[in-house]
Coordinates of C-alpha atoms in Angstrom, one line a residue:
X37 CA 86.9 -33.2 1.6
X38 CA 85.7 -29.6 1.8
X39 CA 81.4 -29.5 1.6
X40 CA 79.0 -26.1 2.4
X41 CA 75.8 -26.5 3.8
X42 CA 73.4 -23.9 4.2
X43 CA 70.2 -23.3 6.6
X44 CA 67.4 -21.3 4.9
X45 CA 65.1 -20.7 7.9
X46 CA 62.8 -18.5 8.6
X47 CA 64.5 -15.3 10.6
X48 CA 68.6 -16.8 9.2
X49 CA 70.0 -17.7 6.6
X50 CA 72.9 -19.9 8.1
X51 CA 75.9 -20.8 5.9
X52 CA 79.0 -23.8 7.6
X53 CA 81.8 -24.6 5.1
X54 CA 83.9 -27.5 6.8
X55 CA 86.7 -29.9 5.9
X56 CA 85.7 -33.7 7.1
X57 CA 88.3 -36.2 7.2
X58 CA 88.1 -40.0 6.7
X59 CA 87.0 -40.5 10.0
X60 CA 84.3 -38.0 10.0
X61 CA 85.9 -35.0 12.0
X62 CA 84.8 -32.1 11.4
X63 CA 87.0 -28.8 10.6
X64 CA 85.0 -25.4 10.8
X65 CA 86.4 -23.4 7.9
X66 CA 83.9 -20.8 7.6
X67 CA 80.5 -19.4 9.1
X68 CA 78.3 -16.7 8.3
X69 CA 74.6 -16.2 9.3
X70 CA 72.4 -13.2 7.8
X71 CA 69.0 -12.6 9.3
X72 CA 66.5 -12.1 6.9
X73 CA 63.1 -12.5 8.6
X74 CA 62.0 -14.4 6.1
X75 CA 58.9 -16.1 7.6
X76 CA 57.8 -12.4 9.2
X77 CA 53.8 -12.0 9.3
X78 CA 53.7 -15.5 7.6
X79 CA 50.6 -16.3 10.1
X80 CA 48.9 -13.8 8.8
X81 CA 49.9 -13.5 5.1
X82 CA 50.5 -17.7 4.7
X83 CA 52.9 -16.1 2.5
X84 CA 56.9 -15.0 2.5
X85 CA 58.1 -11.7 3.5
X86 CA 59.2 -9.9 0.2
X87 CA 62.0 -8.2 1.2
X88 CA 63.1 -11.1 3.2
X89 CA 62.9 -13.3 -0.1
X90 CA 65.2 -10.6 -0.9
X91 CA 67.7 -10.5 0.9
X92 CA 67.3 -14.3 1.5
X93 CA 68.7 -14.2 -2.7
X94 CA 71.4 -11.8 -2.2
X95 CA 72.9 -14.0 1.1
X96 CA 72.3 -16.7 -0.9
X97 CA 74.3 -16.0 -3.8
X98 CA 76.9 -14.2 -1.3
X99 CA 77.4 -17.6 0.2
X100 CA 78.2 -19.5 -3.2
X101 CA 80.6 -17.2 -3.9
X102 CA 82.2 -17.6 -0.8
X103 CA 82.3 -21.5 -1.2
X104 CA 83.3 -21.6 -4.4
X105 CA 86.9 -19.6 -3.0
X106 CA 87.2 -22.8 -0.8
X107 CA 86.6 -24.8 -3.9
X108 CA 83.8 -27.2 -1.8
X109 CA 83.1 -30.2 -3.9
X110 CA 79.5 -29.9 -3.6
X111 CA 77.0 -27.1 -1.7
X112 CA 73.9 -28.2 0.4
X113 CA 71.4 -26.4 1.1
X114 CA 67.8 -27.2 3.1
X115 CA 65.3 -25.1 3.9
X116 CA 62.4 -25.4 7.2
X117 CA 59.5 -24.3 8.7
X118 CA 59.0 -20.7 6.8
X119 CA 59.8 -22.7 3.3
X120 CA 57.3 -25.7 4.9
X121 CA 54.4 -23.8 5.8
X122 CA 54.3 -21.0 3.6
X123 CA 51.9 -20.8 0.0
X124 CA 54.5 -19.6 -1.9
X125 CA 57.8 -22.0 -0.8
X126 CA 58.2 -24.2 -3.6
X127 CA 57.5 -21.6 -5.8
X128 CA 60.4 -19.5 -4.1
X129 CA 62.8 -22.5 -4.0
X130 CA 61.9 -23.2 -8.2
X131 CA 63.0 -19.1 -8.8
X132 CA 66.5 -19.5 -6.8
X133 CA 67.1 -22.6 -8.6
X134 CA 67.0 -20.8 -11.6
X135 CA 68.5 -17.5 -10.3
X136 CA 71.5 -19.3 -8.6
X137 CA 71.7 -22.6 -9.8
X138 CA 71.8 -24.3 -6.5
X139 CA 68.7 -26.8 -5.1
X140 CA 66.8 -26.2 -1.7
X141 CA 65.6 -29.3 0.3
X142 CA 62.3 -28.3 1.7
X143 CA 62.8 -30.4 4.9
X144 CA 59.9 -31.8 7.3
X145 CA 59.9 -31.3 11.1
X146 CA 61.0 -34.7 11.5
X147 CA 64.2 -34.1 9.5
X148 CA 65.1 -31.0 10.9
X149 CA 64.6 -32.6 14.1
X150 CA 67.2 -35.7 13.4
X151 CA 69.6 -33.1 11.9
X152 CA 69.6 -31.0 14.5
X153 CA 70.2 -34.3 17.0
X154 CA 73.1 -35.7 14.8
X155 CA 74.9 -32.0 14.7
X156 CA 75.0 -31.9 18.4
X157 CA 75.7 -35.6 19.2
X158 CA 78.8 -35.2 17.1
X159 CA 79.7 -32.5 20.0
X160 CA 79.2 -34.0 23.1
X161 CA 80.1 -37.6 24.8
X162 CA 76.5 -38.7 25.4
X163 CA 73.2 -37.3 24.3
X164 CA 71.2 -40.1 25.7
X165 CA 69.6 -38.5 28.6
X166 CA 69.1 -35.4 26.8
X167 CA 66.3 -33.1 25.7
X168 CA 67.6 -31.4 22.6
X169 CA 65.7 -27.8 21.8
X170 CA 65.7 -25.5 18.7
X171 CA 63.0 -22.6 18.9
X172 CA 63.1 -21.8 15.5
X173 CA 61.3 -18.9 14.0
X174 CA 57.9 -20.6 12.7
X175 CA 58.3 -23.8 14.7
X176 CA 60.1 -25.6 17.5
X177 CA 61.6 -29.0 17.5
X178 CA 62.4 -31.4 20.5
X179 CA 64.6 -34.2 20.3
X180 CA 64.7 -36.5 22.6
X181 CA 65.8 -40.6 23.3
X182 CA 63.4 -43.3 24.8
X183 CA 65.6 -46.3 24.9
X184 CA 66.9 -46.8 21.7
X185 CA 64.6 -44.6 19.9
X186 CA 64.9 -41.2 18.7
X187 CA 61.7 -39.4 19.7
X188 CA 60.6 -36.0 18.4
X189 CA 57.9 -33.4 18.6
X190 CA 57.6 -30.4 16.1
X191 CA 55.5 -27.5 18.1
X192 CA 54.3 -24.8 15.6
X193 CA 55.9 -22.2 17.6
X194 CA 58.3 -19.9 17.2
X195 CA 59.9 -16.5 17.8
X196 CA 58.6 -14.7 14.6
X197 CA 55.2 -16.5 14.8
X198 CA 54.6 -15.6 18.4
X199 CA 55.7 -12.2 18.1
X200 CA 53.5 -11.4 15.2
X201 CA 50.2 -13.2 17.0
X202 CA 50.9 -11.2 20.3
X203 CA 53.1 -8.4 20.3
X204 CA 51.7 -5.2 19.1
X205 CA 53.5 -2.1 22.3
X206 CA 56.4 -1.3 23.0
X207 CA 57.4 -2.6 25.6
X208 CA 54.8 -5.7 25.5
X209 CA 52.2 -5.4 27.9
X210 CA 51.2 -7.5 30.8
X211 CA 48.3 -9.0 29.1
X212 CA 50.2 -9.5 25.9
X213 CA 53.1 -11.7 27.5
X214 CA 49.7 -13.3 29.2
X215 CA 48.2 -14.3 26.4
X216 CA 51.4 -15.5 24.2
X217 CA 52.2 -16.9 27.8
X218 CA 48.8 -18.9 27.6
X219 CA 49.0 -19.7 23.6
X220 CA 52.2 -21.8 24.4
X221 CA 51.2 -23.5 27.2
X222 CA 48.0 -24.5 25.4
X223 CA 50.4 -26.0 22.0
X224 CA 52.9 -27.7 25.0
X225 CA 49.7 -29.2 26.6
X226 CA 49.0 -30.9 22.7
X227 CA 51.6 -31.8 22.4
X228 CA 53.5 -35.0 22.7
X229 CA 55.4 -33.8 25.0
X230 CA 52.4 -34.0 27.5
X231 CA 52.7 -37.8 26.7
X232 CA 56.0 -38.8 27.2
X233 CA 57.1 -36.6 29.4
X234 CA 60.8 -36.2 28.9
X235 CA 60.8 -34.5 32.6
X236 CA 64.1 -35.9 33.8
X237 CA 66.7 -34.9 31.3
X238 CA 69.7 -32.4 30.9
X239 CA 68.0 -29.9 28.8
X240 CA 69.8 -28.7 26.0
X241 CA 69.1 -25.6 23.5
X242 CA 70.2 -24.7 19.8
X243 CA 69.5 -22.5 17.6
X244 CA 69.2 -17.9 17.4
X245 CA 67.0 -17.8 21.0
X246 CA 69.4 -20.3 23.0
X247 CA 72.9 -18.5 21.1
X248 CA 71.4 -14.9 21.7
X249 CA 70.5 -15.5 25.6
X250 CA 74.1 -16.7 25.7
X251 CA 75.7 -13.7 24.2
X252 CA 73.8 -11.7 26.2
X253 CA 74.7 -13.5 29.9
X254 CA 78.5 -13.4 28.1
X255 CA 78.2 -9.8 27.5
X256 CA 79.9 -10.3 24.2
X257 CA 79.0 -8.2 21.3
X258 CA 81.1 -10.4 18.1
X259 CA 79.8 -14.0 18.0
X260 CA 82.1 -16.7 19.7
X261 CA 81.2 -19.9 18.9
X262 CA 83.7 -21.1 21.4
X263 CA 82.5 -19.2 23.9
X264 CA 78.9 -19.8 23.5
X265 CA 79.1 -23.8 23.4
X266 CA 78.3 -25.6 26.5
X267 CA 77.4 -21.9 28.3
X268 CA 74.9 -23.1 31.1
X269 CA 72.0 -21.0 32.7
X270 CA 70.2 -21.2 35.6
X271 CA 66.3 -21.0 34.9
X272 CA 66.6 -18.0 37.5
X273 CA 68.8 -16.7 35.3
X274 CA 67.1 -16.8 31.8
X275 CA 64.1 -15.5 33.5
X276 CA 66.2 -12.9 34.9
X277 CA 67.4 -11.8 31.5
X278 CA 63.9 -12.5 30.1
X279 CA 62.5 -9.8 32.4
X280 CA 65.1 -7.1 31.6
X281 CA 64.1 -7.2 27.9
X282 CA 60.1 -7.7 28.3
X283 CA 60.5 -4.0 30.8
X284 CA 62.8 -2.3 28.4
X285 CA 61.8 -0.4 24.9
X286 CA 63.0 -1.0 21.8
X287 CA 65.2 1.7 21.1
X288 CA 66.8 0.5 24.7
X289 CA 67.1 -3.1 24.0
X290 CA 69.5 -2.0 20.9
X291 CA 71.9 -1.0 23.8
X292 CA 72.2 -4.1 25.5
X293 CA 75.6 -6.3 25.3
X294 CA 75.2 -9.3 23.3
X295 CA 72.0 -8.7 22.1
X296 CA 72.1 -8.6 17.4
X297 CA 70.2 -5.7 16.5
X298 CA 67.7 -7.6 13.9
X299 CA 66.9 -9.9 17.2
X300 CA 66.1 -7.2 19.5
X301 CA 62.0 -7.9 18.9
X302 CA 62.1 -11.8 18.5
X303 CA 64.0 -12.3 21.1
X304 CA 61.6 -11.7 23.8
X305 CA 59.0 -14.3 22.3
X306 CA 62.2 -16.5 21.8
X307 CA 63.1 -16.7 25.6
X308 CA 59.5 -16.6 26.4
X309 CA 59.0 -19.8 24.6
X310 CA 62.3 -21.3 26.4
X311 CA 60.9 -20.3 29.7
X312 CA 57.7 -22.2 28.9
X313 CA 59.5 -25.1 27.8
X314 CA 61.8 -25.4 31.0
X315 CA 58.4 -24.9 33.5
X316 CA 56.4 -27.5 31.4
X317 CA 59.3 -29.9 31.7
X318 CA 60.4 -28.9 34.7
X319 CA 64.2 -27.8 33.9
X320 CA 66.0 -25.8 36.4
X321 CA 68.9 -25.3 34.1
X322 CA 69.8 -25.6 30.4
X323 CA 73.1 -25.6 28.6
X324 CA 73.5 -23.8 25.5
X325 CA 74.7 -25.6 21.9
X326 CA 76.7 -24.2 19.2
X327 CA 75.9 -27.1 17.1
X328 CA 73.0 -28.5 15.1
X329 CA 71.4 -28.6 11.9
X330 CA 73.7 -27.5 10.0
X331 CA 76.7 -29.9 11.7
X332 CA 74.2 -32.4 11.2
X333 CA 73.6 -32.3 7.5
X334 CA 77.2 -31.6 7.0
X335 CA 78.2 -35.2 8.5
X336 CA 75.2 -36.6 6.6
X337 CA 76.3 -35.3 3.4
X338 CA 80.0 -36.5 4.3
X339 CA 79.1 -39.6 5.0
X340 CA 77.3 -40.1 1.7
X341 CA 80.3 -38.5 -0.2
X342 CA 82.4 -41.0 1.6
X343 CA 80.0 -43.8 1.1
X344 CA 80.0 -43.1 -2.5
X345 CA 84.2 -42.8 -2.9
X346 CA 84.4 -46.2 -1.5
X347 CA 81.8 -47.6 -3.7
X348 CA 83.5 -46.7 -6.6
X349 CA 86.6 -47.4 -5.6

Protein backbone atom coordinates (compact mmCIF):
# COMPACT_ATOMS: atom_id res chain seq x y z
CA UNK A 1 0.00 0.00 0.00
CA UNK A 2 1.50 3.22 -1.12
CA UNK A 3 -0.06 6.50 1.23
CA UNK A 4 1.45 10.47 1.26
CA UNK A 5 1.43 12.38 4.10
CA UNK A 6 2.21 15.88 4.28
CA UNK A 7 3.45 18.34 7.25
CA UNK A 8 2.07 21.97 6.85
CA UNK A 9 4.11 23.70 9.59
CA UNK A 10 4.93 26.81 10.11
CA UNK A 11 8.62 27.53 8.40
CA UNK A 12 8.16 23.67 5.97
CA UNK A 13 6.03 22.29 4.13
CA UNK A 14 7.10 18.48 4.53
CA UNK A 15 5.88 15.92 1.99
CA UNK A 16 6.83 11.50 2.85
CA UNK A 17 5.36 9.18 0.22
CA UNK A 18 6.05 5.45 1.55
CA UNK A 19 5.00 1.97 0.72
CA UNK A 20 3.85 -0.06 4.20
CA UNK A 21 3.64 -3.64 4.04
CA UNK A 22 1.34 -5.99 6.13
CA UNK A 23 3.43 -5.82 8.92
CA UNK A 24 3.70 -2.19 9.10
CA UNK A 25 7.30 -1.57 7.52
CA UNK A 26 7.89 1.24 6.28
CA UNK A 27 9.47 1.92 2.58
CA UNK A 28 10.60 5.70 1.98
CA UNK A 29 9.67 6.31 -1.63
CA UNK A 30 9.80 9.87 -1.79
CA UNK A 31 10.62 13.18 0.25
CA UNK A 32 10.52 16.64 -0.40
CA UNK A 33 10.49 19.67 2.11
CA UNK A 34 9.91 23.43 0.89
CA UNK A 35 10.35 26.19 3.38
CA UNK A 36 7.84 28.54 3.31
CA UNK A 37 7.93 30.63 6.58
CA UNK A 38 4.60 30.43 6.84
CA UNK A 39 4.08 31.41 10.49
CA UNK A 40 6.79 34.49 9.98
CA UNK A 41 5.79 37.71 12.17
CA UNK A 42 2.68 35.61 13.22
CA UNK A 43 3.31 37.06 16.99
CA UNK A 44 2.93 40.16 15.88
CA UNK A 45 0.32 39.97 12.97
CA UNK A 46 -1.76 36.79 14.76
CA UNK A 47 -2.13 36.32 11.21
CA UNK A 48 -0.30 34.14 8.17
CA UNK A 49 2.48 35.38 6.15
CA UNK A 50 1.01 36.12 2.62
CA UNK A 51 3.60 35.12 0.56
CA UNK A 52 4.18 32.14 2.66
CA UNK A 53 0.37 31.14 2.19
CA UNK A 54 1.72 31.30 -1.23
CA UNK A 55 4.06 29.43 -1.73
CA UNK A 56 2.58 27.04 0.96
CA UNK A 57 -0.36 26.51 -2.26
CA UNK A 58 2.13 26.11 -4.96
CA UNK A 59 4.25 23.19 -2.78
CA UNK A 60 1.13 22.02 -1.96
CA UNK A 61 -0.27 21.30 -5.22
CA UNK A 62 3.45 20.36 -6.33
CA UNK A 63 3.22 17.61 -3.92
CA UNK A 64 -0.21 16.05 -5.17
CA UNK A 65 1.06 15.91 -8.36
CA UNK A 66 3.94 14.17 -7.36
CA UNK A 67 1.77 11.55 -5.43
CA UNK A 68 -0.59 10.99 -7.77
CA UNK A 69 2.76 9.56 -10.27
CA UNK A 70 3.07 6.99 -7.45
CA UNK A 71 -0.61 6.39 -7.63
CA UNK A 72 -0.92 6.66 -3.39
CA UNK A 73 -4.26 5.30 -2.48
CA UNK A 74 -5.05 8.17 -0.39
CA UNK A 75 -2.98 11.64 0.66
CA UNK A 76 -2.75 13.00 4.30
CA UNK A 77 -2.14 16.01 5.21
CA UNK A 78 -2.11 17.88 8.93
CA UNK A 79 -1.18 21.04 9.69
CA UNK A 80 0.42 22.62 13.52
CA UNK A 81 1.21 25.30 15.37
CA UNK A 82 1.20 28.34 12.57
CA UNK A 83 -2.30 26.74 11.26
CA UNK A 84 -3.23 26.40 15.33
CA UNK A 85 -2.57 29.71 16.52
CA UNK A 86 -3.08 31.93 13.75
CA UNK A 87 -6.69 34.19 13.00
CA UNK A 88 -6.83 33.22 9.74
CA UNK A 89 -6.00 29.06 9.75
CA UNK A 90 -9.14 27.61 9.17
CA UNK A 91 -9.96 30.11 6.85
CA UNK A 92 -6.63 29.22 4.91
CA UNK A 93 -7.21 25.44 5.24
CA UNK A 94 -11.34 26.04 3.77
CA UNK A 95 -9.50 28.01 0.46
CA UNK A 96 -6.91 24.98 -0.30
CA UNK A 97 -9.72 22.67 0.14
CA UNK A 98 -11.27 24.30 -2.54
CA UNK A 99 -8.18 25.28 -4.57
CA UNK A 100 -6.69 21.70 -4.37
CA UNK A 101 -9.14 19.42 -3.33
CA UNK A 102 -7.26 17.86 -0.53
CA UNK A 103 -8.27 18.34 3.53
CA UNK A 104 -5.80 19.79 6.26
CA UNK A 105 -6.09 18.37 9.82
CA UNK A 106 -5.53 21.33 12.10
CA UNK A 107 -3.74 19.18 14.75
CA UNK A 108 -3.37 20.22 18.62
CA UNK A 109 0.01 20.11 20.44
CA UNK A 110 -0.92 16.98 21.99
CA UNK A 111 -1.23 15.25 18.59
CA UNK A 112 1.62 16.50 17.06
CA UNK A 113 3.34 15.52 20.13
CA UNK A 114 2.15 11.57 19.97
CA UNK A 115 2.93 11.64 16.19
CA UNK A 116 6.05 12.81 16.46
CA UNK A 117 6.71 9.94 19.42
CA UNK A 118 5.18 7.13 17.20
CA UNK A 119 7.45 8.24 13.95
CA UNK A 120 10.54 7.83 15.96
CA UNK A 121 9.67 4.77 18.11
CA UNK A 122 9.13 3.02 14.81
CA UNK A 123 13.06 3.84 14.32
CA UNK A 124 14.79 2.86 17.28
CA UNK A 125 14.69 -0.35 19.68
CA UNK A 126 13.53 1.53 22.84
CA UNK A 127 12.26 4.99 23.43
CA UNK A 128 11.35 4.38 26.98
CA UNK A 129 13.98 6.36 28.71
CA UNK A 130 13.91 9.01 26.20
CA UNK A 131 13.12 12.69 25.99
CA UNK A 132 11.86 13.21 22.46
CA UNK A 133 12.32 17.14 21.12
CA UNK A 134 10.81 18.97 18.07
CA UNK A 135 11.54 22.86 18.16
CA UNK A 136 9.14 23.65 15.65
CA UNK A 137 8.65 27.11 14.28
CA UNK A 138 5.79 28.65 16.55
CA UNK A 139 5.95 25.95 19.22
CA UNK A 140 8.00 23.12 20.83
CA UNK A 141 6.89 19.75 21.82
CA UNK A 142 8.42 17.28 24.35
CA UNK A 143 7.67 13.73 24.58
CA UNK A 144 8.50 11.91 27.10
CA UNK A 145 7.48 8.29 29.11
CA UNK A 146 6.60 8.08 32.95
CA UNK A 147 6.03 4.47 33.44
CA UNK A 148 3.56 3.51 31.11
CA UNK A 149 2.32 6.82 30.25
CA UNK A 150 3.11 9.02 27.49
CA UNK A 151 3.82 12.44 28.87
CA UNK A 152 3.95 15.74 26.88
CA UNK A 153 4.44 19.38 27.15
CA UNK A 154 3.80 21.83 24.21
CA UNK A 155 6.16 25.18 24.95
CA UNK A 156 5.00 28.10 22.74
CA UNK A 157 8.32 28.52 21.40
CA UNK A 158 9.96 28.32 18.43
CA UNK A 159 12.55 29.35 15.86
CA UNK A 160 10.33 31.84 13.78
CA UNK A 161 8.48 33.14 17.02
CA UNK A 162 11.70 33.81 18.93
CA UNK A 163 13.44 35.27 16.07
CA UNK A 164 10.76 37.74 15.36
CA UNK A 165 10.30 38.76 19.37
CA UNK A 166 14.23 39.26 19.71
CA UNK A 167 16.23 39.52 16.82
CA UNK A 168 16.38 42.82 15.11
CA UNK A 169 20.99 43.27 14.03
CA UNK A 170 22.87 41.61 12.32
CA UNK A 171 24.70 39.74 13.84
CA UNK A 172 22.35 39.53 17.18
CA UNK A 173 23.61 41.49 19.91
CA UNK A 174 24.68 40.48 23.33
CA UNK A 175 21.62 41.79 24.95
CA UNK A 176 19.38 40.37 22.31
CA UNK A 177 20.54 36.57 22.64
CA UNK A 178 20.10 37.82 26.60
CA UNK A 179 16.84 38.59 26.46
CA UNK A 180 15.50 35.65 24.00
CA UNK A 181 17.99 33.73 26.40
CA UNK A 182 15.86 34.91 29.47
CA UNK A 183 12.24 34.61 27.57
CA UNK A 184 12.98 30.79 27.23
CA UNK A 185 14.14 30.08 30.35
CA UNK A 186 11.13 31.91 31.86
CA UNK A 187 8.38 29.55 29.29
CA UNK A 188 10.78 26.26 30.53
CA UNK A 189 10.41 27.42 34.24
CA UNK A 190 6.12 27.20 33.39
CA UNK A 191 6.34 24.70 32.20
CA UNK A 192 5.65 21.12 32.95
CA UNK A 193 8.74 20.32 32.55
CA UNK A 194 9.73 22.11 35.78
CA UNK A 195 7.33 19.39 37.33
CA UNK A 196 8.34 16.24 36.18
CA UNK A 197 11.59 16.79 35.57
CA UNK A 198 12.56 14.33 32.80
CA UNK A 199 16.32 15.13 33.90
CA UNK A 200 17.72 11.60 33.39
CA UNK A 201 16.97 10.65 29.90
CA UNK A 202 18.81 10.17 26.41
CA UNK A 203 17.78 13.31 24.87
CA UNK A 204 16.64 13.04 21.50
CA UNK A 205 15.84 15.93 18.77
CA UNK A 206 13.57 16.09 15.47
CA UNK A 207 12.63 18.29 13.41
CA UNK A 208 14.55 21.60 10.93
CA UNK A 209 16.82 22.99 14.22
CA UNK A 210 18.06 19.31 15.34
CA UNK A 211 18.50 18.14 11.11
CA UNK A 212 20.21 21.60 10.25
CA UNK A 213 22.81 21.46 13.34
CA UNK A 214 23.46 18.06 11.98
CA UNK A 215 24.19 19.02 8.49
CA UNK A 216 26.18 21.49 9.62
CA UNK A 217 28.62 19.30 12.17
CA UNK A 218 28.45 16.75 8.84
CA UNK A 219 29.56 19.41 6.64
CA UNK A 220 27.14 18.16 4.00
CA UNK A 221 25.47 20.53 1.72
CA UNK A 222 22.51 17.85 -0.10
CA UNK A 223 20.30 16.39 2.73
CA UNK A 224 21.13 12.71 3.85
CA UNK A 225 18.61 11.31 5.68
CA UNK A 226 20.93 8.44 6.34
CA UNK A 227 23.48 10.32 7.39
CA UNK A 228 21.70 12.62 9.65
CA UNK A 229 19.83 9.76 11.70
CA UNK A 230 21.26 8.86 14.98
CA UNK A 231 24.12 11.79 14.43
CA UNK A 232 25.07 12.58 18.20
CA UNK A 233 26.47 15.97 19.59
CA UNK A 234 28.17 16.86 22.43
CA UNK A 235 26.41 19.94 24.26
CA UNK A 236 30.02 21.43 23.89
CA UNK A 237 29.65 20.91 20.53
CA UNK A 238 26.17 22.40 19.67
CA UNK A 239 27.22 25.33 21.65
CA UNK A 240 30.25 25.44 19.70
CA UNK A 241 28.39 25.61 16.43
CA UNK A 242 25.78 27.90 18.16
CA UNK A 243 28.47 30.50 18.75
CA UNK A 244 30.00 30.44 15.23
CA UNK A 245 26.53 31.53 13.79
CA UNK A 246 25.36 34.01 16.70
CA UNK A 247 29.32 36.03 15.80
CA UNK A 248 28.91 35.71 12.13
CA UNK A 249 26.59 38.06 9.57
CA UNK A 250 24.21 37.12 7.50
CA UNK A 251 25.56 37.32 4.26
CA UNK A 252 28.43 34.99 6.01
CA UNK A 253 26.29 32.43 7.42
CA UNK A 254 25.08 31.75 3.68
CA UNK A 255 28.67 30.36 3.35
CA UNK A 256 28.67 27.90 5.80
CA UNK A 257 28.59 23.96 4.97
CA UNK A 258 25.31 22.41 5.76
CA UNK A 259 23.59 25.31 6.66
CA UNK A 260 19.85 25.76 3.92
CA UNK A 261 19.89 29.23 2.85
CA UNK A 262 16.07 30.02 3.97
CA UNK A 263 17.42 28.69 7.60
CA UNK A 264 20.32 30.83 7.86
CA UNK A 265 18.18 33.48 10.34
CA UNK A 266 16.03 30.87 12.30
CA UNK A 267 18.51 28.85 12.89
CA UNK A 268 20.29 30.67 15.57
CA UNK A 269 16.93 31.06 17.69
CA UNK A 270 16.49 27.31 16.75
CA UNK A 271 19.83 26.07 18.45
CA UNK A 272 19.40 28.70 21.09
CA UNK A 273 16.27 27.07 22.16
CA UNK A 274 18.02 23.54 22.04
CA UNK A 275 20.75 24.83 24.19
CA UNK A 276 18.25 26.02 26.70
CA UNK A 277 16.44 22.86 26.69
CA UNK A 278 19.68 20.66 27.25
CA UNK A 279 20.91 23.19 30.46
CA UNK A 280 17.25 23.15 31.91
CA UNK A 281 17.35 19.38 31.66
CA UNK A 282 20.58 18.94 32.17
CA UNK A 283 21.69 17.02 28.83
CA UNK A 284 25.24 16.77 28.03
CA UNK A 285 24.54 15.22 24.68
CA UNK A 286 21.71 14.73 22.24
CA UNK A 287 21.22 12.48 19.25
CA UNK A 288 19.67 13.68 16.25
CA UNK A 289 16.29 12.00 14.47
CA UNK A 290 15.46 11.75 11.01
CA UNK A 291 12.11 10.57 11.91
CA UNK A 292 8.84 11.93 13.37
CA UNK A 293 5.61 13.46 12.54
CA UNK A 294 5.39 12.63 9.48
CA UNK A 295 6.56 8.68 9.96
CA UNK A 296 4.15 8.82 12.63
CA UNK A 297 1.03 9.77 10.84
CA UNK A 298 2.07 7.67 8.00
CA UNK A 299 1.90 4.33 10.36
CA UNK A 300 -1.26 5.75 11.79
CA UNK A 301 -2.93 6.18 8.59
CA UNK A 302 -1.58 2.57 7.57
CA UNK A 303 -2.80 1.01 10.30
CA UNK A 304 -6.31 2.44 9.75
CA UNK A 305 -6.12 1.43 6.00
CA UNK A 306 -5.21 -1.98 7.16
CA UNK A 307 -7.64 -2.07 9.93
CA UNK A 308 -10.31 -1.13 7.48
CA UNK A 309 -9.17 -4.02 4.57
CA UNK A 310 -9.50 -6.62 7.22
CA UNK A 311 -12.86 -5.35 8.28
CA UNK A 312 -14.21 -5.69 5.14
CA UNK A 313 -12.72 -8.57 4.22
Amino acid sequence: MKLACIDVGSNTVRLLISEVNNRGKLKRLNTKRVVTHLGSALSETKALNITGKNLTVKALSKFIDLSKKYNVSHIYAVGTSALRESKDGQEFVDTIRKLLDINIEIISGQREAQLTYEGIKASLDNVDHTLILDIGGGSTECVYMEGEKIMHTSIPIGAIKLYDLFIKKDPPSKEEIIDAKTYVLTKLSNSKLAIDKPFKKELLATGGTATTLATIDLEINRYNGQKVHLHRLTRQRVLHIFKQLINTPFKERLKLKGLEKKRAKIIITGLLILIEIMDFTKSKALTISDYGLLEGLMFEKSLEANSFSTHRT
